[in-house]
Structures are given as C-alpha cells and as structure tokens.
Coordinates of C-alpha atoms in Angstrom, one line a residue:
M1 CA -14.4 -16.4 -19.8
Y2 CA -10.7 -16.8 -20.7
Q3 CA -7.7 -18.5 -19.3
A4 CA -4.9 -16.3 -17.8
K5 CA -1.4 -17.5 -16.5
A6 CA -0.9 -16.9 -12.7
Y7 CA 1.1 -17.9 -9.9
S8 CA -1.0 -19.3 -6.7
V9 CA -0.9 -21.1 -3.5
S10 CA -2.9 -24.0 -2.7
S11 CA -2.8 -24.0 1.1
A12 CA -1.5 -21.9 3.8
T13 CA 1.8 -24.1 3.9
S14 CA 2.1 -24.6 0.2
A15 CA 4.8 -22.7 -2.0
F16 CA 3.7 -20.7 -4.9
A17 CA 3.3 -22.4 -8.3
P18 CA 2.3 -21.6 -11.8
T19 CA -1.4 -22.1 -12.7
T20 CA -4.1 -20.9 -14.8
I21 CA -7.2 -19.0 -13.7
S22 CA -10.5 -17.9 -15.3
R23 CA -11.2 -14.1 -16.0
R24 CA -14.0 -12.8 -17.2
E25 CA -14.4 -11.3 -20.9
P26 CA -14.8 -7.5 -20.8
T27 CA -18.2 -6.1 -20.3
D28 CA -19.5 -2.7 -21.6
T29 CA -17.6 -1.0 -18.7
D30 CA -14.5 -3.1 -18.1
V31 CA -11.1 -2.5 -19.0
Q32 CA -8.7 -5.4 -19.7
I33 CA -5.1 -4.8 -18.6
E34 CA -1.9 -6.7 -19.4
I35 CA -0.2 -6.7 -16.2
L36 CA 3.5 -5.6 -16.3
F37 CA 4.4 -5.3 -12.8
C38 CA 3.0 -6.2 -9.4
G39 CA 4.3 -5.2 -6.3
I40 CA 4.4 -7.6 -3.1
C41 CA 2.7 -6.2 -0.1
H42 CA 3.0 -7.8 3.4
S43 CA -0.7 -8.5 3.4
D44 CA -0.4 -10.7 0.5
L45 CA 2.1 -12.7 2.9
H46 CA -0.6 -12.6 5.6
Q47 CA -3.4 -13.7 3.1
A48 CA -1.4 -16.5 1.4
R49 CA -0.6 -18.0 4.6
N50 CA -4.1 -17.6 6.0
E51 CA -2.7 -15.4 9.0
W52 CA -5.9 -13.2 8.7
K53 CA -8.5 -16.4 9.2
E54 CA -10.2 -14.5 12.2
F55 CA -11.7 -12.1 10.1
M56 CA -10.7 -12.4 6.4
P57 CA -10.2 -16.5 5.7
T58 CA -8.2 -17.2 2.6
V59 CA -10.1 -19.1 0.0
Y60 CA -7.8 -21.5 -2.1
P61 CA -6.2 -21.4 -4.6
C62 CA -5.4 -17.8 -3.6
V63 CA -3.7 -15.5 -6.4
P64 CA -2.5 -12.3 -4.2
G65 CA -1.5 -8.9 -5.7
H66 CA -3.2 -5.6 -5.3
E67 CA -0.4 -3.1 -6.6
I68 CA -0.9 -3.5 -10.4
V69 CA 0.5 -1.6 -13.3
G70 CA -0.1 -2.6 -16.9
R71 CA -1.0 -1.6 -20.4
V72 CA -4.7 -1.8 -21.7
T73 CA -5.2 -4.4 -24.1
K74 CA -9.2 -4.1 -24.4
V75 CA -12.0 -1.7 -23.5
G76 CA -15.7 -2.3 -23.3
S77 CA -18.1 -0.3 -25.4
S78 CA -18.9 2.1 -22.9
V79 CA -15.5 2.9 -21.4
A80 CA -14.6 6.5 -21.8
K81 CA -11.4 6.9 -19.8
F82 CA -9.2 4.5 -21.2
K83 CA -8.2 3.3 -24.6
V84 CA -6.1 0.3 -25.9
G85 CA -2.6 1.0 -25.3
D86 CA -2.9 3.4 -22.2
L87 CA -1.0 2.8 -19.0
A88 CA -3.1 1.9 -16.1
A89 CA -3.1 0.8 -12.8
V90 CA -5.4 -1.1 -10.2
G91 CA -5.1 -1.1 -6.3
C92 CA -6.7 -2.8 -3.4
L93 CA -10.4 -2.3 -4.6
V94 CA -12.1 -3.7 -7.9
D95 CA -15.4 -2.7 -6.9
T96 CA -18.0 -1.2 -4.0
D97 CA -21.6 -0.8 -3.7
R98 CA -21.1 2.6 -5.3
T99 CA -24.4 3.9 -3.4
C100 CA -23.4 4.3 0.1
P101 CA -22.2 7.6 1.7
E102 CA -18.7 6.9 1.5
C103 CA -18.7 5.9 -2.3
L104 CA -20.7 9.1 -3.1
A105 CA -18.0 11.0 -1.0
G106 CA -15.2 9.4 -3.0
L107 CA -14.1 7.7 0.0
E108 CA -14.6 4.2 -1.3
Q109 CA -12.1 2.8 1.1
F110 CA -14.5 2.8 3.8
C111 CA -17.5 1.3 1.7
P112 CA -19.3 -1.4 3.9
N113 CA -19.6 -3.6 0.7
P114 CA -16.2 -3.5 -0.9
T115 CA -14.8 -6.1 -3.6
L116 CA -11.2 -6.5 -2.7
T117 CA -8.7 -7.2 -5.7
Y118 CA -8.3 -10.8 -4.5
N119 CA -9.9 -13.4 -2.1
F120 CA -13.3 -11.7 -2.2
P121 CA -16.6 -13.0 -3.5
D122 CA -16.6 -12.4 -7.4
K123 CA -20.1 -11.5 -8.6
H124 CA -19.1 -12.1 -12.2
T125 CA -17.6 -15.5 -11.6
G126 CA -19.2 -17.0 -8.6
G127 CA -16.0 -17.6 -7.2
V128 CA -13.3 -15.3 -5.7
T129 CA -11.3 -12.6 -7.2
Y130 CA -7.7 -13.1 -8.3
G131 CA -5.1 -10.6 -7.9
G132 CA -2.0 -9.2 -9.9
Y133 CA 0.1 -12.2 -9.6
S134 CA -1.0 -13.0 -13.2
D135 CA -0.6 -12.0 -16.8
S136 CA -3.8 -10.0 -17.2
V137 CA -7.0 -8.6 -15.2
V138 CA -10.3 -7.2 -16.0
V139 CA -11.7 -4.5 -13.8
D140 CA -14.5 -2.0 -14.0
E141 CA -13.4 1.2 -15.7
R142 CA -14.3 3.2 -12.5
F143 CA -11.8 1.3 -10.4
V144 CA -8.9 1.7 -13.0
L145 CA -6.3 4.4 -12.6
R146 CA -4.0 6.4 -15.0
V147 CA -0.3 6.4 -14.5
P148 CA 1.8 9.2 -15.4
S149 CA 4.2 8.4 -18.3
N150 CA 7.3 9.7 -16.8
L151 CA 7.4 7.2 -13.9
D152 CA 9.4 4.0 -13.9
L153 CA 6.6 1.2 -13.9
A154 CA 8.3 -1.4 -11.8
A155 CA 8.8 1.3 -9.1
T156 CA 5.3 2.8 -9.7
A157 CA 3.4 -0.5 -8.7
P158 CA 3.7 -0.2 -4.8
L159 CA 2.4 3.3 -5.0
L160 CA -1.1 1.4 -5.3
C161 CA -0.9 0.4 -1.8
A162 CA 2.2 1.6 0.0
G163 CA 2.0 4.9 -1.6
I164 CA -1.6 6.0 -1.0
T165 CA -1.4 4.2 2.5
T166 CA 1.1 6.9 3.5
Y167 CA -0.2 9.8 1.2
S168 CA -3.8 9.8 2.3
P169 CA -3.3 10.3 6.2
M170 CA -0.8 13.2 5.3
R171 CA -3.4 15.0 3.0
H172 CA -6.2 14.4 5.5
W173 CA -4.3 15.9 8.3
G174 CA -2.9 18.7 6.7
V175 CA 1.0 18.2 6.2
T176 CA 2.4 21.1 4.6
K177 CA 5.4 23.3 4.3
G178 CA 6.2 24.4 7.9
K179 CA 4.9 21.5 9.9
K180 CA 7.1 19.1 11.6
V181 CA 6.5 15.5 10.8
G182 CA 7.7 12.2 12.1
I183 CA 8.0 8.7 10.4
V184 CA 8.1 5.7 12.5
G185 CA 9.8 2.8 10.8
L186 CA 11.8 2.9 7.8
G187 CA 10.4 -0.2 5.6
G188 CA 8.0 -0.4 2.9
L189 CA 5.5 2.0 4.0
G190 CA 8.0 4.3 6.0
H191 CA 10.1 4.9 3.1
M192 CA 7.1 6.1 1.0
G193 CA 6.0 8.2 4.1
V194 CA 9.3 10.2 4.3
K195 CA 9.3 11.1 0.6
F196 CA 5.8 12.3 0.7
A197 CA 6.5 14.5 3.6
H198 CA 9.7 15.6 2.2
A199 CA 7.9 16.6 -1.1
F200 CA 5.0 18.4 0.8
G201 CA 7.8 20.5 2.5
A202 CA 7.3 19.4 6.1
H203 CA 10.5 19.1 8.4
T204 CA 10.8 15.4 8.3
V205 CA 12.2 13.3 11.2
V206 CA 12.6 9.4 11.0
F207 CA 12.4 7.3 14.1
T208 CA 14.1 3.9 13.8
T209 CA 15.6 1.4 16.1
S210 CA 18.6 0.8 13.4
P211 CA 21.5 3.1 13.7
N212 CA 22.5 1.7 10.2
K213 CA 19.3 3.4 8.5
K214 CA 20.4 6.9 9.1
D215 CA 22.1 7.5 5.8
D216 CA 19.3 5.9 3.8
A217 CA 16.8 8.0 5.6
L218 CA 18.5 11.2 4.8
R219 CA 18.9 10.0 1.2
L220 CA 15.2 9.7 0.9
G221 CA 14.7 13.0 2.2
A222 CA 14.6 13.0 5.9
D223 CA 15.9 16.2 7.8
E224 CA 16.9 14.4 11.0
V225 CA 17.0 10.8 12.1
V226 CA 16.2 9.9 15.8
L227 CA 17.0 6.6 17.3
S228 CA 14.0 5.5 19.3
K229 CA 15.7 3.5 21.9
D230 CA 17.7 6.5 22.9
A231 CA 15.9 8.3 25.5
N232 CA 17.7 11.4 25.5
D233 CA 17.5 11.8 21.7
M234 CA 13.9 11.3 21.8
A235 CA 13.5 13.9 24.8
K236 CA 14.9 16.6 22.6
H237 CA 11.8 16.5 20.4
A238 CA 9.2 16.5 23.2
S239 CA 6.0 18.2 22.3
S240 CA 7.0 19.5 18.9
F241 CA 5.5 17.3 16.3
D242 CA 2.4 18.3 14.3
F243 CA 1.9 14.8 12.8
I244 CA 3.5 11.4 13.3
L245 CA 2.8 8.4 10.9
D246 CA 3.5 5.2 12.7
A247 CA 4.4 2.6 9.8
V248 CA 5.5 -0.1 12.4
S249 CA 3.5 -3.3 12.7
A250 CA 5.5 -4.9 15.6
D251 CA 4.6 -4.3 19.3
H252 CA 6.1 -0.9 20.1
D253 CA 5.4 1.8 22.7
L254 CA 3.0 4.4 21.3
N255 CA 3.1 6.8 24.4
A256 CA 6.9 7.5 23.8
Y257 CA 5.5 9.0 20.4
I258 CA 2.3 10.6 22.0
Q259 CA 4.7 12.6 24.2
L260 CA 6.5 14.0 21.1
L261 CA 3.2 15.5 19.8
R262 CA 2.6 19.3 20.3
R263 CA -1.1 20.7 21.2
D264 CA -3.6 19.2 18.8
G265 CA -1.0 17.0 17.1
T266 CA -2.1 13.5 15.9
L267 CA -0.3 10.2 15.7
T268 CA -1.8 8.1 12.8
L269 CA -1.3 4.3 12.6
V270 CA -0.8 2.9 9.3
G271 CA 0.9 -0.4 10.6
A272 CA -1.2 -3.0 12.1
P273 CA 0.2 -4.5 15.2
E274 CA -1.2 -8.1 16.1
K275 CA -2.0 -7.1 19.6
P276 CA -3.7 -4.1 21.2
L277 CA -1.1 -1.5 22.3
P278 CA -1.9 0.3 25.5
I279 CA -2.1 4.1 25.6
A280 CA -1.9 6.2 28.7
A281 CA -5.0 8.5 28.6
F282 CA -3.1 11.6 30.4
G283 CA -0.9 11.6 27.4
L284 CA -3.8 12.5 25.3
L285 CA -5.7 14.8 27.7
F286 CA -2.9 17.3 28.3
G287 CA -2.3 18.7 24.9
R288 CA -5.6 17.6 23.4
K289 CA -3.8 15.1 21.4
S290 CA -5.1 12.3 19.1
V291 CA -4.2 8.8 18.0
S292 CA -6.0 7.7 14.7
G293 CA -5.8 4.9 12.0
S294 CA -5.8 5.2 8.2
P295 CA -6.2 2.6 5.6
I296 CA -5.8 3.3 1.7
G297 CA -7.4 6.3 0.1
G298 CA -10.4 6.6 -2.3
L299 CA -10.3 6.4 -6.0
P300 CA -10.0 10.2 -6.4
E301 CA -7.4 10.7 -3.9
T302 CA -5.5 7.6 -5.2
Q303 CA -5.5 9.3 -8.8
E304 CA -4.4 12.7 -7.2
M305 CA -1.5 10.6 -5.4
L306 CA -0.5 9.1 -8.6
D307 CA -0.6 12.7 -10.4
F308 CA 1.5 14.0 -7.5
C309 CA 4.1 11.5 -7.9
G310 CA 4.2 12.2 -11.5
D311 CA 4.6 15.9 -10.9
H312 CA 7.4 15.3 -8.3
N313 CA 9.0 12.0 -9.8
I314 CA 8.4 10.0 -6.8
T315 CA 8.3 6.1 -6.9
S316 CA 9.0 3.3 -4.6
D317 CA 12.6 2.0 -4.0
V318 CA 12.1 -1.5 -5.5
E319 CA 14.0 -4.7 -6.1
V320 CA 12.5 -6.1 -9.3
I321 CA 12.2 -9.9 -9.5
P322 CA 11.1 -12.5 -11.8
I323 CA 7.6 -14.4 -10.7
Q324 CA 9.8 -17.7 -10.4
K325 CA 11.5 -15.9 -7.2
V326 CA 8.2 -15.2 -5.5
N327 CA 8.6 -17.9 -2.7
E328 CA 12.2 -16.7 -2.0
A329 CA 10.8 -13.0 -1.9
Y330 CA 8.4 -14.0 0.8
E331 CA 11.1 -15.6 2.9
R332 CA 13.1 -12.4 2.7
L333 CA 10.1 -10.4 3.5
L334 CA 9.8 -12.1 6.7
K335 CA 13.2 -10.9 7.6
S336 CA 12.5 -7.3 6.2
D337 CA 15.3 -8.2 3.7
V338 CA 14.4 -6.0 0.9
K339 CA 15.0 -2.0 0.2
Y340 CA 12.2 -1.3 0.2
R341 CA 9.4 -3.3 -1.9
F342 CA 9.5 -6.3 -4.2
S343 CA 8.1 -5.5 -7.6
I344 CA 7.4 -8.6 -9.9
D345 CA 8.2 -8.3 -13.6
M346 CA 5.4 -10.1 -15.0
A347 CA 7.0 -10.6 -18.4
S348 CA 8.8 -13.5 -16.7
L349 CA 5.5 -15.2 -16.5
K350 CA 5.5 -15.7 -20.4
S351 CA 8.1 -18.5 -19.9
E352 CA 5.8 -20.7 -17.6

C-alpha cells in the first residue's frame, strides 16, 4: 500500500477537504496512473451528499470522481497494453465479474457484479474504492483506456462519463446521416449529445426551455433549436424524429416528446428524474414508438468513443478549476452555473 493525496468529504453535510488515502501497490495486471484531470459529474454531488442512500448509501470518507485522465507511471509485469508515459483514462468501472454474459459480450455496464470507481467495496483493500479527486489511482489493465494524443486532456476527462453516456445510445439505436435526432436539455450531457449527433451526420435539433441557449446550441452543432414551452414550435415537428435523447433530470413531460417521434422512433432517457414520469400508452401504441433508458457503455464501446473523438476532435466544453475550488464548483453545479462541465486540474493538489 502507498499513501496518495486526495480531497474527500467526511459526511453528507461537510465540505471537501484535503486528506491522504491508501492505494494498493500495482499487481501484475495493474496500471498506476498519475491523475492529471478529473471531471466533476452530477452523480459525484449526489454521492457526496448521500442523496442516493436508498440504493447506494455513501461510505465516508468519500473520494468521488469517475472521469479520470492521466499518465501511466508504473505497470505490472503482465500488462501488455500500456507502458510508462502513456496517456490513459478510467471511467465509471474499475472491475466486474468478467464471466457473466454481459461481460463476455463487452457490455460491462450491465454486469450484475460491478466494482464502481468510488464508494464500492474494494476487494484489494477491504475498504471502499476511492475515485479521481486524487493524485493517482491503480486500476486493472482491462479497465484502463487509451487516450488519443491530439485531444485536450482537461476537456477529455468528461468523455469518460458524459461522453460515453450520450455516445452509446446513439450507436445502439443507429444514429447516422439522414436521421433526424433531438436532444432534450443543453447541459453537461446534452451538449455532448449535440456534438455526437452532428458528427454522426444527423439533422440535429435541440429542445430547451431557455431562449438564451439558442446561439450556443447552434455553435455546438445543432441545425435547429426548439423552445419546448412553445406549443406551436413543438407542433411543427410532430411525428418526424427517428431518435430523441432526453438528458433532463428534472420533472418534465415525456409525452410531449413521444408525439414528436415518427413510426418506430425511440425516446431514450439518459437523465434520471427523481420521481417517476407518467407516459400515455396511446402515444406509444400508435406508431409503435419506444421509450428506453441507457447508462454508460462497455469497455470496447468506450474505447471506440475515445477513438471517434480523436478522429473528429471532439471534447467536452469545460471550465478548468483547481481542486481547492471544488466546494464552490458543487454549489455552482446546483445552479447549473457551468458551461458545460468542470474539470479539476490535479496539479493543484501538489500544493496541499
């Protein structure tokens, strides 16, 4: 074991503060990574404040962070994919059972026995896993990803969650050139959805409640922007969408978007509203429409996504902050006061 610098919360109401945590020494199959940047995901906030205590109670101290980009500093004797000095990334998973049908199919995100990057039982230490708000991490080679060298590293970090969460459903439901795709909500997830839909060649339409987001949506790659509160504007697009990605986590009317789907169209949720949302059956029956959900992607697809981003120069729009401003960032995140993701520069941790 060795000691690593980190920022943690000690309770649901405490602020982040500097600390040291124990990391395992690399085994034969492990990669040790110096963390250069770590994105802040909204789920970090939920976990830090124990807002998911019903199904995923937080174990304190908690070190969040599952959007990790860094440089390899040590590799185990059996590691074949990485060498010291390589750029590397880690997302939401650091292990699975590796034997279930989902893992064997490269769909590790659906494994019934995963090990998440933080706040999950750690078989190596006997405690819980600690995430990327730290100066280093040790992860099995299988769960480490290659980072294209041409991408800005600070802006690459959010791809490990926000990126793959929006890329995966678009790939699964066949978003390609000639398709009409809607993106509901222009936030951390939605802005990545716009970039991917545009890169896939789809006619991309952003739905927003904020008129002042129109220019930014167009800058990100949208072909059209629809104000979802404008019934006439919505009606113009009835029965015309092949696919709609819903990235809103607040309470909202799904039926309004179901009406916009063409025959066999799909509305896929990647946001997670706190309360169940009602759906009118007739809206689905007439047109054989579907409502679905999608989490992150598996390891092969996440690597595919990173390579796609390298080929198309796609990254997240980020505001880079020092780790010392993480508490302020959380408060701003609650107010949606960021365009569009925070990325922590972990070099700032060296001064602690």
